[in-house]
XYZ file of C-alpha atoms in Angstrom:
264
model
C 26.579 -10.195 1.060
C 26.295 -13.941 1.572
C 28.192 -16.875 2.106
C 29.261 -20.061 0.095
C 29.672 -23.971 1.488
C 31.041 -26.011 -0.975
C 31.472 -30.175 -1.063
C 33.620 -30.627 -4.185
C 34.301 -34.450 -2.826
C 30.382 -35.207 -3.062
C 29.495 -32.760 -5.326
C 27.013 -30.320 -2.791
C 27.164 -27.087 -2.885
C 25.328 -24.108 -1.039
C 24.838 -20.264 -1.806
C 23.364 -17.989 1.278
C 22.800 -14.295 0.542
C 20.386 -11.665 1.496
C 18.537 -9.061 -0.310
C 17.668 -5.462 1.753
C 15.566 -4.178 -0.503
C 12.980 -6.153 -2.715
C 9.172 -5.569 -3.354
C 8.906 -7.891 -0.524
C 10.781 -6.552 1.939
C 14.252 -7.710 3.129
C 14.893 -11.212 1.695
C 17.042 -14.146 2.730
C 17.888 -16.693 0.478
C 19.701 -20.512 0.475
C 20.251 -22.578 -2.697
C 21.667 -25.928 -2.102
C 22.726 -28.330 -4.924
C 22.964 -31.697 -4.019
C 24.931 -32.755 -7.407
C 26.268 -36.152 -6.123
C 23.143 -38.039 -6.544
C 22.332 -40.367 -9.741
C 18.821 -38.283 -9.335
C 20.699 -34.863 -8.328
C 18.253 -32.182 -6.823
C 18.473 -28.251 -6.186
C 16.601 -26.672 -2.506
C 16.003 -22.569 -2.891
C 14.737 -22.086 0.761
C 13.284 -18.268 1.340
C 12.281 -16.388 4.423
C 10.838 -12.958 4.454
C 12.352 -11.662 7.749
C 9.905 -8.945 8.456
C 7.046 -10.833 7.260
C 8.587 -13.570 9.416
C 7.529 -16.073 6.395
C 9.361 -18.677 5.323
C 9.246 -21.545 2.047
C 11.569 -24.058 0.552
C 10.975 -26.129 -2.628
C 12.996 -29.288 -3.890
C 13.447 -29.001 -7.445
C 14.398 -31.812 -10.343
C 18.046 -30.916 -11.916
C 17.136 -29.277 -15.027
C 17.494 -30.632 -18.751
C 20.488 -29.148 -20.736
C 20.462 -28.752 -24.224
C 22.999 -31.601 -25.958
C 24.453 -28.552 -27.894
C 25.386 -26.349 -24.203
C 26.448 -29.588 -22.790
C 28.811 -30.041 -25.184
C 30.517 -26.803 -25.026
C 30.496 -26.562 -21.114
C 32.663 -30.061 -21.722
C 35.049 -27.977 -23.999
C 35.124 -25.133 -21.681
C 35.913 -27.280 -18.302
C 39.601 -28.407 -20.671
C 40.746 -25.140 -19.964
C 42.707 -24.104 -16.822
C 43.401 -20.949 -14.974
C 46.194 -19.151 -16.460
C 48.326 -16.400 -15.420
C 47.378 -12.860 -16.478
C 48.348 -10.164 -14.399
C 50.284 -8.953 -11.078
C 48.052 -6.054 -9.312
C 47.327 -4.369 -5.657
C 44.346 -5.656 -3.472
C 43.846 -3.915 0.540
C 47.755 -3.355 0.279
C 48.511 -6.956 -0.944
C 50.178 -8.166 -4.242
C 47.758 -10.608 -6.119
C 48.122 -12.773 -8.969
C 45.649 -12.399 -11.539
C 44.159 -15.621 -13.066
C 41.573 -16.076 -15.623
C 39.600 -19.084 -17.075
C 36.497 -19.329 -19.251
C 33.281 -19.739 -18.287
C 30.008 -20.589 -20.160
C 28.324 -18.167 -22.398
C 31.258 -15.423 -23.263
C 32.076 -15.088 -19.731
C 34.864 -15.272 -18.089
C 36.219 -14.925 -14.175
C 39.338 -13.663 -12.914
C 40.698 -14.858 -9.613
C 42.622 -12.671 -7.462
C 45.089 -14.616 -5.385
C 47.632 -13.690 -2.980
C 50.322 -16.243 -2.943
C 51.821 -15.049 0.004
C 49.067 -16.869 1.809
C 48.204 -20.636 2.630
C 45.796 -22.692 -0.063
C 42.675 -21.693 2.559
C 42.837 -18.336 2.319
C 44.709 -17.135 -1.062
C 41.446 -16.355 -3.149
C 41.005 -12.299 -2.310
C 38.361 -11.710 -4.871
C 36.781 -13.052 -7.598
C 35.629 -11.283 -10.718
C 33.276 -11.952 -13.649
C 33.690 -10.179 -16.984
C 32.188 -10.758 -20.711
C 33.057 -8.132 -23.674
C 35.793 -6.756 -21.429
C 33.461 -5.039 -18.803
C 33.264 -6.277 -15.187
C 29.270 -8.295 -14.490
C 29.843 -8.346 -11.124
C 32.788 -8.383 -8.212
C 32.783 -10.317 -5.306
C 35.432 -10.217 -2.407
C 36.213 -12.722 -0.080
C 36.166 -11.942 3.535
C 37.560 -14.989 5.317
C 37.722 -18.903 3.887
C 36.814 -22.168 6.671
C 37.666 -25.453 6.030
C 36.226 -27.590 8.674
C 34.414 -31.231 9.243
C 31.008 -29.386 9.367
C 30.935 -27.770 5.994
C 29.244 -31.511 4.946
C 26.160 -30.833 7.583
C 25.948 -27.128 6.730
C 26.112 -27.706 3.005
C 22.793 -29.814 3.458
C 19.177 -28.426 3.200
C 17.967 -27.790 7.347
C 15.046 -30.204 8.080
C 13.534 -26.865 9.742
C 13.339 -25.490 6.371
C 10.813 -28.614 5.877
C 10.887 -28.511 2.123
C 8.226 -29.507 -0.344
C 8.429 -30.500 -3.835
C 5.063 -28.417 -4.352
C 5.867 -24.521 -4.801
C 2.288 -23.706 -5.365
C 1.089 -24.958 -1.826
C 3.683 -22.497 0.411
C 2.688 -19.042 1.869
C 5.056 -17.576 -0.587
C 3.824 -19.592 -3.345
C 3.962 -15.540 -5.525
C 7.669 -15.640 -5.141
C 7.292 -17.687 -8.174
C 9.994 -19.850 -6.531
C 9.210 -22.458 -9.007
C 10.778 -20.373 -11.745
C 14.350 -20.079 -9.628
C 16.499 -22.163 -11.593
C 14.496 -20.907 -15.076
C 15.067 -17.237 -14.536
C 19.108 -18.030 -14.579
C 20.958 -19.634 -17.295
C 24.502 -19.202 -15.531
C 22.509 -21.177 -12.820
C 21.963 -24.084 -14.704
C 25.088 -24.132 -16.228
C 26.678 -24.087 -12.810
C 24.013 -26.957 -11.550
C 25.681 -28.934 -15.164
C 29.043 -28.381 -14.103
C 28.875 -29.106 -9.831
C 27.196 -32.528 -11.070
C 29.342 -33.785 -14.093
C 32.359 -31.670 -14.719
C 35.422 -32.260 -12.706
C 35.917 -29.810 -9.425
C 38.220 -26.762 -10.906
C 35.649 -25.999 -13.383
C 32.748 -26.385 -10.950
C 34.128 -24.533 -8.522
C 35.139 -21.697 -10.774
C 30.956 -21.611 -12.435
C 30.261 -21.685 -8.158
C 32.839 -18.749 -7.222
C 31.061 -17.131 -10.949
C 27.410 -17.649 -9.211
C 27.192 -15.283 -6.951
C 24.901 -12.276 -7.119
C 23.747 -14.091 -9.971
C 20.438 -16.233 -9.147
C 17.178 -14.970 -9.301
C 13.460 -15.059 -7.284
C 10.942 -13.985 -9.442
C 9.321 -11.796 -6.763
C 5.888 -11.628 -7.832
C 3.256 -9.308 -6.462
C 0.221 -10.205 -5.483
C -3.039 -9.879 -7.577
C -5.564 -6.631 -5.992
C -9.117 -8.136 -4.523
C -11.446 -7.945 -7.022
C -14.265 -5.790 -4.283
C -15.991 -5.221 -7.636
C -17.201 -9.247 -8.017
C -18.925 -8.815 -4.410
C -22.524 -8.865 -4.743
C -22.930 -6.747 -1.893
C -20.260 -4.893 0.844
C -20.297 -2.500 3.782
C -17.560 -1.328 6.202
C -17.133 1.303 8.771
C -14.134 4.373 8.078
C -12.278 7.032 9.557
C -10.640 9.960 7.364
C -8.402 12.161 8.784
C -6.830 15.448 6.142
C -3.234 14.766 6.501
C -2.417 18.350 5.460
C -4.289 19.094 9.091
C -3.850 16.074 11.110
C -4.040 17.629 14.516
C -7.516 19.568 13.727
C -9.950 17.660 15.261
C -12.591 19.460 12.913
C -10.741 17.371 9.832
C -11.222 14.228 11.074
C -14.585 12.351 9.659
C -16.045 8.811 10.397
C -18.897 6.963 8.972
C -20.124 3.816 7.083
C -20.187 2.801 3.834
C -22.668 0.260 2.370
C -23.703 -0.925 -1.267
C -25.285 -3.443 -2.963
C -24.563 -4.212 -6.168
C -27.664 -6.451 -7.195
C -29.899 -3.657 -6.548
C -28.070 -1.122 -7.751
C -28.664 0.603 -3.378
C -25.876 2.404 -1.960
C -25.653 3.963 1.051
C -22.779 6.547 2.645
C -23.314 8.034 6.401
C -20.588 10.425 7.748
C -20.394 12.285 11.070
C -17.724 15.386 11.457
């Protein structure tokens, strides 16, 4: 689930969602375009709620290929067009569809029994005539703050340096390489007009990837020497007392000593 804040006027647009289950833990997520600039720049801001760590890098707008650019241009002609009449939660919806890049298309289920705010029920991406991925709208605000919340938080205290965060192995510097709908949406929300960019937003979500990397094991072998204290306990007879060993552990690798004292 997530949320989207959109800017069509000045061209900024923001995608909140959260992941439950990742390598990581639970993961929260914000990507915020800021497409109006001449120098337009993307934010991915993370936080690890049960690690209770958080990162956010400032990213260049990527470089599109002349030869996508020019059919995203042919693709944004096209408008929504009427396809179908079906049910949604009891209501009769209008189905619309419209291209998007790369095969895909969305289809926008609208209820035109309702005002302009809230008519968009669900939203629907498809390519080779299966369903990529479904996304219903719970409740649409228009309001004067959507221009402040649309904006990257100065809390999040973003750096243009991935490599120097706490979550530098997210790999957040590959965010906006690990998605190619991504960057066509980040084409379209700075150069296309709105109906197109809005329709490659409303396409975006469950879509962007964090490369979630995990990190490397400590290489204990490259110490020249170690030694530690342990407790072992047999889990197949916890509560015996008599299973239960401690002791120390030492070795030294340059001269080949080692060393292992237990008491039961």
């Amino acid at each position: 689930q997530g949320s989207i804040w959109a800017n069509l006027r000045d061209r900024i647009f923001r995608l909140q969602g959260e992941a439950k289950r990742t390598k990581v833990g639970p993961l929260e997520m914000d990507l915020v375009v800021d497409g109006g600039l001449d120098s337009p720049e993307v934010y991915a801001n993370v936080n690890l709620t049960d690690e209770r760590e958080q990162q956010c890098v400032r990213y260049p707008y990527p470089t599109m290929n002349p030869n996508i650019t020019s059919q995203l241009e042919a693709i944004s002609a096209q408008h929504l067009q009427f396809y179908a009449i079906s049910e949604l939660d009891d209501e009769d919806c209008a189905i619309f569809v419209a291209p998007l890049a790369r095969g895909r298309w969305i289809h926008l289920w609208i209820d035109l029994e309702k005002g302009a705010n809230e008519a968009i029920l669900r939203s629907e991406v498809h390519r080779a005539g299966q369903v990529l991925r479904s996304t219903d709208v719970k409740r649409w605000l228009t309001s004067d703050d959507i221009a402040v919340s649309s904006r990257p938080k100065s809390a999040w205290k973003c750096s243009s340096d991935p490599t120097r965060g706490s979550l530098a192995h997210l790999g957040l510097n590959q965010v906006h390489k690990r998605s190619v709908e991504l960057q066509d949406s980040l084409w379209a929300i700075h150069n296309s007009l709105p109906e197109f960019a809005l329709r490659e937003m409303l396409g975006l979500t469950g879509d962007v990837s964090v490369m979630v990397e995990t990190p490397d094991p400590p290489q204990l072998w490259r110490m020249p020497a170690v030694s530690f204290k342990f407790s072992l306990v047999n889990q197949k007879h916890s509560s015996d007392v008599s299973n239960q060993v401690s002791g120390s552990f030492a070795v030294d690798l340059r001269r080949g000593h080692l060393r292992l004292m237990t008491t039961v």
